[in-house]
XYZ file of C-alpha atoms in Angstrom:
208
model
C -135.018 66.847 -14.874
C -137.555 67.263 -17.799
C -140.814 66.214 -19.101
C -141.768 62.887 -21.344
C -143.837 63.643 -24.465
C -145.332 60.770 -25.823
C -146.280 61.224 -29.631
C -149.254 60.108 -31.564
C -147.344 57.062 -33.052
C -146.141 56.038 -29.125
C -142.714 57.287 -29.573
C -141.304 58.905 -26.313
C -139.322 61.820 -26.150
C -137.810 63.712 -22.793
C -137.688 67.249 -22.983
C -134.634 68.257 -21.555
C -135.043 72.196 -19.986
C -131.516 73.096 -21.115
C -131.692 72.556 -24.405
C -134.058 72.798 -27.303
C -133.480 68.904 -28.104
C -135.911 66.253 -26.525
C -132.885 64.372 -25.463
C -128.748 64.744 -25.260
C -126.665 61.835 -25.128
C -122.812 61.201 -26.568
C -124.230 61.219 -30.114
C -126.288 64.411 -30.214
C -123.208 66.339 -28.733
C -121.548 66.471 -31.645
C -124.723 67.460 -34.124
C -123.549 71.124 -33.738
C -120.202 70.181 -34.792
C -121.867 68.334 -37.729
C -123.927 70.912 -38.843
C -121.281 73.722 -38.838
C -119.590 71.143 -41.391
C -122.352 71.741 -44.219
C -121.107 73.136 -47.019
C -122.095 76.684 -48.221
C -124.387 76.382 -50.995
C -125.299 72.753 -50.134
C -128.677 71.548 -51.710
C -128.776 67.803 -50.327
C -127.731 65.724 -47.500
C -127.995 62.028 -46.460
C -127.859 61.077 -43.206
C -126.737 57.378 -42.589
C -127.975 55.353 -40.060
C -130.686 58.579 -39.063
C -132.627 56.992 -36.326
C -135.112 58.914 -35.277
C -134.389 61.584 -37.775
C -133.405 64.072 -35.002
C -129.985 65.065 -36.943
C -131.939 65.071 -40.240
C -134.578 67.473 -39.550
C -131.520 69.681 -38.533
C -130.051 69.227 -41.621
C -132.983 70.432 -43.307
C -132.584 73.949 -42.069
C -129.061 74.044 -44.143
C -130.103 71.487 -47.207
C -133.379 72.253 -49.179
C -133.674 68.072 -49.350
C -132.116 65.272 -46.689
C -132.584 61.829 -46.902
C -132.207 59.814 -43.666
C -131.521 55.659 -43.819
C -131.780 53.634 -41.603
C -131.322 49.311 -41.215
C -133.923 49.484 -38.037
C -137.165 49.865 -39.463
C -139.123 50.253 -36.100
C -137.044 53.410 -35.326
C -137.760 55.063 -38.249
C -141.475 55.003 -36.976
C -140.168 58.049 -34.642
C -139.197 60.180 -37.570
C -141.658 63.497 -37.453
C -142.883 64.574 -40.703
C -141.049 66.622 -42.361
C -141.684 68.153 -45.903
C -137.859 68.887 -46.384
C -137.069 65.075 -44.919
C -137.732 61.612 -46.737
C -136.598 58.567 -45.104
C -135.982 55.075 -46.431
C -135.162 51.709 -44.552
C -131.961 50.109 -46.238
C -128.692 50.095 -46.390
C -126.564 52.599 -47.250
C -124.239 50.926 -49.471
C -127.278 49.852 -51.832
C -127.973 53.954 -52.697
C -127.550 55.444 -55.795
C -126.915 59.076 -56.290
C -124.700 61.682 -54.660
C -125.221 64.223 -51.684
C -123.480 67.475 -50.910
C -123.385 66.593 -47.455
C -123.283 63.025 -45.873
C -123.108 62.596 -42.373
C -122.967 59.337 -40.368
C -123.250 58.660 -36.753
C -122.604 55.741 -34.573
C -123.728 54.061 -37.516
C -120.096 53.336 -39.509
C -119.307 50.742 -37.206
C -122.450 48.372 -37.835
C -120.647 47.179 -41.279
C -117.330 46.099 -42.406
C -115.214 49.319 -42.234
C -113.597 49.570 -45.673
C -117.045 48.527 -47.509
C -118.763 51.472 -45.502
C -116.055 53.971 -46.255
C -116.385 53.052 -50.084
C -119.803 53.152 -49.911
C -119.130 56.581 -48.453
C -117.278 58.099 -50.573
C -119.072 57.155 -53.735
C -122.166 58.830 -52.456
C -120.388 62.184 -51.627
C -120.582 64.714 -54.707
C -117.493 66.046 -56.096
C -117.051 69.302 -54.324
C -119.332 67.486 -50.916
C -118.343 66.743 -47.492
C -118.397 63.628 -45.819
C -118.531 64.310 -41.398
C -118.379 60.954 -39.486
C -118.972 60.725 -35.773
C -117.773 56.927 -34.974
C -116.774 54.658 -32.142
C -113.720 52.644 -32.096
C -112.820 49.694 -30.543
C -110.550 50.512 -27.209
C -107.987 48.872 -25.432
C -105.242 50.147 -22.703
C -102.594 49.770 -24.529
C -103.286 51.422 -27.632
C -105.646 53.922 -25.494
C -103.843 54.697 -22.465
C -103.925 58.432 -23.397
C -107.790 58.640 -23.328
C -107.361 57.813 -19.757
C -106.846 61.578 -18.140
C -110.090 62.190 -20.201
C -112.547 59.608 -17.967
C -112.968 62.130 -15.229
C -114.315 64.720 -17.463
C -116.734 62.237 -19.616
C -118.180 60.743 -15.796
C -119.142 64.524 -15.008
C -120.612 65.764 -18.180
C -122.324 61.922 -17.842
C -123.911 63.283 -14.501
C -124.507 66.638 -15.168
C -126.285 65.752 -18.465
C -127.717 62.494 -17.974
C -127.592 60.842 -21.520
C -131.153 59.596 -22.545
C -131.489 56.637 -25.484
C -133.763 56.779 -27.927
C -134.309 53.437 -28.505
C -131.660 53.161 -31.784
C -129.992 49.473 -32.446
C -126.482 49.574 -30.862
C -123.559 47.516 -31.307
C -119.698 47.261 -30.079
C -117.228 48.634 -32.589
C -114.395 46.087 -33.848
C -112.071 48.161 -35.419
C -109.306 50.066 -33.752
C -108.604 53.933 -34.271
C -105.393 53.015 -36.015
C -107.447 50.359 -38.015
C -109.640 53.295 -38.611
C -106.803 55.772 -39.770
C -105.419 53.201 -41.719
C -108.880 52.081 -44.463
C -109.865 55.995 -44.430
C -106.129 56.748 -45.602
C -106.465 54.579 -48.458
C -109.580 55.262 -49.292
C -110.596 58.772 -48.382
C -107.241 60.446 -48.984
C -106.970 63.640 -46.532
C -109.378 62.755 -44.230
C -108.752 64.659 -40.878
C -109.836 62.010 -37.882
C -109.252 62.982 -34.281
C -110.112 61.562 -30.952
C -112.868 63.349 -28.882
C -114.511 63.029 -25.993
C -117.455 60.771 -24.955
C -116.529 57.579 -26.856
C -116.081 59.108 -30.161
C -114.190 60.229 -33.135
C -114.620 62.699 -35.481
C -113.811 62.155 -39.609
C -113.942 65.036 -41.976
C -113.404 64.714 -45.410
C -114.344 66.791 -48.483
C -114.445 64.944 -52.114
C -112.121 66.828 -54.917
C -114.098 68.934 -57.222
């Protein structure tokens, strides 16, 4: 169980007693994986689909400057004030500039796949890192091997009790095979792994 904190702007967060995070869900589960991929010496970071800024705030502990962008203006009102974090209501495909670390958590599937991957490719600075935690469209025929993981997922959910911070949701349209194929063409050398909790990870380092 946890207690509910209501901030001055009316945003509600449930404090999880077993974690310093205010809540846990299938996305925050991978925050540690993302933070461990920040390259040494990284100074700038971009969090695509930053939501309430939970990950952006953590990235600010590793990078001097963090930009968080989201297409949902209302969720950005929940981002805590932090001099190291700047947030924008914008489409990441319209951004200019590059960043040493780029993250995208449950956000890539909100745009056409190849458009999104091309934009992410452009936004990573030479020698920088792109780390994606994404969703794919599952089907019994293509993802039969994932079925043995279902008991573990149900057990984790029952224990951790995932919470929804109120971000916009959308069902993914692309299969994992389609994601792998597009990534191979746009992000050569990207490593994609199917993970627990209906997520995949994509890791790519842009050549210096």
